[in-house]
Short mmCIF file of C-alpha atoms in Angstrom, two decimals:
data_model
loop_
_atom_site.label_atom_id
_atom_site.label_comp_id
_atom_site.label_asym_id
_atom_site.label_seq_id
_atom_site.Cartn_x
_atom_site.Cartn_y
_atom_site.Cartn_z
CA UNK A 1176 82.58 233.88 129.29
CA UNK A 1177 83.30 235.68 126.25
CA UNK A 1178 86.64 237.12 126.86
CA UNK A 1179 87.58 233.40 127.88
CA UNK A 1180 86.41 232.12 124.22
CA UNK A 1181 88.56 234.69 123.03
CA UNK A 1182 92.02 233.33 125.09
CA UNK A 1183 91.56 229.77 124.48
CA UNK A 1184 91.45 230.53 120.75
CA UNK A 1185 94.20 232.83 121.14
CA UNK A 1186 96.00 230.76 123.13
CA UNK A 1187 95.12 228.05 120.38
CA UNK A 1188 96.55 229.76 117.43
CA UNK A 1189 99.67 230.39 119.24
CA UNK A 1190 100.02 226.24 120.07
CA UNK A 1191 99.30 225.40 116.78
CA UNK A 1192 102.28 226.34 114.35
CA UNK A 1193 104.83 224.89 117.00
CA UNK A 1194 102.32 221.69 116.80
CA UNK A 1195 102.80 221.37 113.15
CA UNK A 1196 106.39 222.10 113.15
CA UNK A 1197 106.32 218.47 115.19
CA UNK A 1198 104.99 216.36 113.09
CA UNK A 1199 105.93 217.52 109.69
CA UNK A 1200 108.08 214.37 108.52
CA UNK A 1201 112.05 214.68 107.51
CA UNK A 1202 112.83 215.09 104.30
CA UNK A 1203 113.79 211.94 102.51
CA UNK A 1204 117.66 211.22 102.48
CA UNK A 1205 119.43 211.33 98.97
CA UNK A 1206 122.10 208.51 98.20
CA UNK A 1207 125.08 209.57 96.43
CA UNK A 1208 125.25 207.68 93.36
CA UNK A 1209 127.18 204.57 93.09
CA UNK A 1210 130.65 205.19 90.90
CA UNK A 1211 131.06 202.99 88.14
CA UNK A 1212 133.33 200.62 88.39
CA UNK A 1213 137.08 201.41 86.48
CA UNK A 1214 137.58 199.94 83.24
CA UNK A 1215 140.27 197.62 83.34
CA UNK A 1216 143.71 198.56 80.80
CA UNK A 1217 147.05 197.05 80.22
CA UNK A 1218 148.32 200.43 80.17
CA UNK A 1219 151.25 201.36 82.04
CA UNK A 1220 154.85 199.89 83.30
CA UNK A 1221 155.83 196.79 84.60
CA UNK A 1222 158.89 194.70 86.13
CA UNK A 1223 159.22 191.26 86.32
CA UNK A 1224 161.10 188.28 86.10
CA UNK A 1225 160.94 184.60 84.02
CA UNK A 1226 162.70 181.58 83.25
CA UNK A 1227 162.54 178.23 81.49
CA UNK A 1228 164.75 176.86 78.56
CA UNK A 1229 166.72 177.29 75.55
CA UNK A 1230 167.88 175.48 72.59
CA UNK A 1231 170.51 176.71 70.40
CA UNK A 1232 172.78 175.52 67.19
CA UNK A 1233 176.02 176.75 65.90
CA UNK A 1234 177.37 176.26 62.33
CA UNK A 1235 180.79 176.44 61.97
CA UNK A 1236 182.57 176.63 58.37
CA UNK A 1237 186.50 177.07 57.70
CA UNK A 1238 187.04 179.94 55.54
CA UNK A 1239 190.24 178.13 54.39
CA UNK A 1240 188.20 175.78 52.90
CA UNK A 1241 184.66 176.51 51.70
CA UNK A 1242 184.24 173.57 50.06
CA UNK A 1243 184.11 171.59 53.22
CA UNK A 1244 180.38 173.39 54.34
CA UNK A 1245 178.90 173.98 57.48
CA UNK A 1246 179.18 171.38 60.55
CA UNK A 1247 176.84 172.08 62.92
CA UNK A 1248 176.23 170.98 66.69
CA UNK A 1249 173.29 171.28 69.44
CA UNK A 1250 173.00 172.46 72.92
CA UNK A 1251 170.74 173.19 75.43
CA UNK A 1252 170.36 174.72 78.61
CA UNK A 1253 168.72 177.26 81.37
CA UNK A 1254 167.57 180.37 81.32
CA UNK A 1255 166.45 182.57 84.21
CA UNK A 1256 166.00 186.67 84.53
CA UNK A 1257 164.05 189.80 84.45
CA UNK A 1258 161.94 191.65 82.15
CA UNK A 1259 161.30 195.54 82.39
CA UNK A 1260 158.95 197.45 80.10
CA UNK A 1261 155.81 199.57 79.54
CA UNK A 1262 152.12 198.98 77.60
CA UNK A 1263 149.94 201.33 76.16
CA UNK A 1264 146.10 200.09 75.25
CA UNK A 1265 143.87 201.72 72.49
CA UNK A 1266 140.53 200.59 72.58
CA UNK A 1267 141.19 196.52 72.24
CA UNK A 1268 144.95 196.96 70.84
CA UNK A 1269 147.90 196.39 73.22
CA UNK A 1270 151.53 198.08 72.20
CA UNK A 1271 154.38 198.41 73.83
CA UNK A 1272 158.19 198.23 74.22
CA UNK A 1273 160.31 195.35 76.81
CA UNK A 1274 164.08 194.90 77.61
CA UNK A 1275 164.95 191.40 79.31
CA UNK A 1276 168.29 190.01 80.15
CA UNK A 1277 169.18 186.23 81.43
CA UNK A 1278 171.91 184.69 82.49
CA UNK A 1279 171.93 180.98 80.38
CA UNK A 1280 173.40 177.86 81.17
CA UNK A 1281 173.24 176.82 77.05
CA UNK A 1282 176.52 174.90 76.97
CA UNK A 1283 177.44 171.98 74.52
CA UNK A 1284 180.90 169.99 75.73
CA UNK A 1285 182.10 167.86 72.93
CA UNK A 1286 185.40 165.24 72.01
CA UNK A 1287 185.23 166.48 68.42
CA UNK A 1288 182.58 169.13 67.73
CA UNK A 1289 183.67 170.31 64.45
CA UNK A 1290 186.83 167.83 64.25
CA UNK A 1291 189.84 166.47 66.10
CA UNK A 1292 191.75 163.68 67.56
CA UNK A 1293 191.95 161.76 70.51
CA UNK A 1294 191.61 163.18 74.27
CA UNK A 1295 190.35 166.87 72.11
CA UNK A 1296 187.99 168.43 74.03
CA UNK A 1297 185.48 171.59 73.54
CA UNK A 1298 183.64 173.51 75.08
CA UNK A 1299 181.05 176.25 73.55
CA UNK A 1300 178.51 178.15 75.83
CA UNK A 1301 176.35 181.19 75.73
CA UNK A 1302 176.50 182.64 79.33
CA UNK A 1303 174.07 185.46 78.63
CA UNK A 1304 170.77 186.36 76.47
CA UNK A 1305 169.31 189.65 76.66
CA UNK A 1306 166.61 191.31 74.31
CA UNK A 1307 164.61 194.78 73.02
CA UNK A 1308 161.45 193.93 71.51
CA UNK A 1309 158.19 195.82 70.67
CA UNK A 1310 155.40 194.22 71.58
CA UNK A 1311 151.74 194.33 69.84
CA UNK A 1312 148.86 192.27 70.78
CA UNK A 1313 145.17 192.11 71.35
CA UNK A 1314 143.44 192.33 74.61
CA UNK A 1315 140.41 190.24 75.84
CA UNK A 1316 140.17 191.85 79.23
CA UNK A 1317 142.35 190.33 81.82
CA UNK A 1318 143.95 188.12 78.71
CA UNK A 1319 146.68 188.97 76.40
CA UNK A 1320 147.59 187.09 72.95
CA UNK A 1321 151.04 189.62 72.16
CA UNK A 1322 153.55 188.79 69.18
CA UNK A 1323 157.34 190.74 69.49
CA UNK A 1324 160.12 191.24 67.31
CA UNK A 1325 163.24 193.59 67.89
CA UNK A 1326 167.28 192.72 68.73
CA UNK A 1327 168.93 190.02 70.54
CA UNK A 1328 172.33 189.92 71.69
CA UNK A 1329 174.25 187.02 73.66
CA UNK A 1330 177.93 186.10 73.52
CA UNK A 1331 179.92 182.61 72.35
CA UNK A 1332 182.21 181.58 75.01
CA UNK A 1333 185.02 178.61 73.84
CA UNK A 1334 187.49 176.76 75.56
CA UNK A 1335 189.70 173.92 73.69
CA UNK A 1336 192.01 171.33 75.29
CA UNK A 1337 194.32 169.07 73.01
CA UNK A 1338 194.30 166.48 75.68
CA UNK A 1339 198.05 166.07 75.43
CA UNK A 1340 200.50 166.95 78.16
CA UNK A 1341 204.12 168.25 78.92
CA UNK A 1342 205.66 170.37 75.82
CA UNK A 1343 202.42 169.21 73.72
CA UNK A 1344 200.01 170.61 75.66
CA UNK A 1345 197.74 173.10 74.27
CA UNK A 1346 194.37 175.02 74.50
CA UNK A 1347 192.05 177.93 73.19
CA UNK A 1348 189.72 180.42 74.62
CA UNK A 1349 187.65 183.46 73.37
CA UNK A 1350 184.57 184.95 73.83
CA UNK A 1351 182.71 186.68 71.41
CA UNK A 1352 180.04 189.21 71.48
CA UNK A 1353 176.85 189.04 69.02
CA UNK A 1354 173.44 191.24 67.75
CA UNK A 1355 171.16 189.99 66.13
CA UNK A 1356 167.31 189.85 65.42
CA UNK A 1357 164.12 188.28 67.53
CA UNK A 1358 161.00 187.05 66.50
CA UNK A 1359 158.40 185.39 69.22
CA UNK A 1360 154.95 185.43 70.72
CA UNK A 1361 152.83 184.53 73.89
CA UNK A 1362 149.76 184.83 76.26
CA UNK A 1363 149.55 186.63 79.51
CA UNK A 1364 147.23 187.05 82.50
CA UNK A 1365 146.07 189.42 84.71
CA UNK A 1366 145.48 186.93 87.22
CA UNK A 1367 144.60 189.73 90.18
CA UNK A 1368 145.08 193.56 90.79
CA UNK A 1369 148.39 194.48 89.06
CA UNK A 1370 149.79 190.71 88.57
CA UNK A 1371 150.05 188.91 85.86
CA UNK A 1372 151.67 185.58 83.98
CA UNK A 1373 152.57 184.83 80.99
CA UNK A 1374 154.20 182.02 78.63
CA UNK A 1375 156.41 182.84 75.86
CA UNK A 1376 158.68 181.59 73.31
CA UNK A 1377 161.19 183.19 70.89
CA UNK A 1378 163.25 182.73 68.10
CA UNK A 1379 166.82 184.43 67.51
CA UNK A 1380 168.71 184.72 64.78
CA UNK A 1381 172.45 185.57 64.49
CA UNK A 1382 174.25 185.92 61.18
CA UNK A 1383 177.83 184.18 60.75
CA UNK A 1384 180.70 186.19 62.23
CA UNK A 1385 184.40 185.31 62.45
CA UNK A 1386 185.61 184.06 65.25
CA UNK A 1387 189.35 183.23 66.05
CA UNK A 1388 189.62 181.55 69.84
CA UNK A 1389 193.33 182.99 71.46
CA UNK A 1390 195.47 179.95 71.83
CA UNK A 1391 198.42 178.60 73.94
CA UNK A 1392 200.75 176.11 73.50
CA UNK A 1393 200.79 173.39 70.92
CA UNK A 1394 197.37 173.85 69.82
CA UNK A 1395 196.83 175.34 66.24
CA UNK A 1396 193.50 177.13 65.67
CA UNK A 1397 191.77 178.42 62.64
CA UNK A 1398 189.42 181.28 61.82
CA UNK A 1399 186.01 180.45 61.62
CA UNK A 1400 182.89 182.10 60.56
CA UNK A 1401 180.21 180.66 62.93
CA UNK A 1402 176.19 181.62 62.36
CA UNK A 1403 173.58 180.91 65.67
CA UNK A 1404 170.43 180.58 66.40
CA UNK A 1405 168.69 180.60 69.86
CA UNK A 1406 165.38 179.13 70.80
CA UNK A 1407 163.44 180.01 73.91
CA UNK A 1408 160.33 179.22 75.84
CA UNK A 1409 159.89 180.77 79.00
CA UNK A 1410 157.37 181.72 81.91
CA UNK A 1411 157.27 184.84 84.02
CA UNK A 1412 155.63 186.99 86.66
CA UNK A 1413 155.19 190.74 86.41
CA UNK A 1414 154.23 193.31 88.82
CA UNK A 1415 152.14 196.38 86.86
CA UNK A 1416 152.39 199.98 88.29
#
């Protein structure tokens, strides 16, 4: 009786460690801790494009006769092209650099812009606007309120008909190339992941040049010194890297 007392508690103490090991519960699993979300910046580059329209006015003065003044004329038009340029963001400050060109469709066609008789007919265009600005703004998150100032450059494109045929018949045509300066401002909005809108409007300046169209048969032109200035407002799309 005694030696089986002894192997049931032997046999007991053996059972009983493998007994424990089943019902000691799992450790409790650990979650990884949730990243924080990123903090949204303007910074980086960006490619886009825009259009909308312009409004422009040449004055024209002969330098034969100063006396005379300036006549000036009106024109309007299209614009539509691209914009290409980077942002860099310190704490709620926005700067950064842009280059945009644009073909235009500014054109004013005129009987007598500056003059002229009967059947005279002119044409003055700008067929291109392009621009390097800096641009420096404050960010409210996904918004942008930006101002920008930096060069402009476009070109004056004449043509000139007397209106007269046969041995009287004459025209002019030139085209002349101009810098000058660009002031302007706008809003823009990330509107999801790496897209964004914006509206904008500019101001450029161009100081008088002299400008001599190249003429051909009985048509008599005169230098003139001829000052510009280009107004914009625009709207755009741009992709951000």
């Amino acid at each position: 009786m005694g030696k089986k007392l002894i192997l049931t508690a032997a046999l007991l103490s053996l059972a009983t460690p493998a007994f424990a090991a089943d019902i000691i519960e799992p450790a409790p699993v650990v979650k990884a801790p949730i990243a924080p979300a990123p903090i949204f910046t303007w910074t980086g580059f960006y490619i886009g494009a825009h259009g909308g329209g312009a409004w422009s006015k040449w004055s024209g003065m002969d330098p034969t006769n100063p006396a005379a003044g300036w006549s000036s004329v009106t024109a309007s038009g299209g614009v539509v092209g691209g914009q290409i340029g980077g942002n860099y963001q310190i704490s709620n400050f926005v700067v950064g650099l842009e280059g945009t060109g644009a073909w235009s469709s500014v054109t004013l066609n005129s009987n007598s812009p500056f003059g002229g008789g009967a059947g005279f007919t002119f044409s003055l265009k700008n067929d291109y606007i392009a621009t390097v600005a800096g641009r420096f703004g404050v960010a409210f998150d996904y918004v942008l309120l930006y101002a920008k100032g930096g060069a402009a450059f476009t070109r004056d494109k004449y043509y000139a008909n007397n209106g007269l045929a046969g041995a009287f018949a004459g025209s002019a045509a030139g085209a002349f190339n101009r810098t000058g300066w660009l002031a302007g401002g706008g809003v823009e909005w990330m509107f999801m992941p790496n897209w964004s809108v914006k509206a904008e409007y500019n101001y450029m300046g161009f100081s008088a040049i002299n400008e001599l169209p190249v003429t051909t048969g009985n048509l008599v032109a005169t230098p003139a010194n001829v000052k510009l200035n280009i107004q914009t407002g625009t709207v755009g799309v741009n992709y951000h890297f």
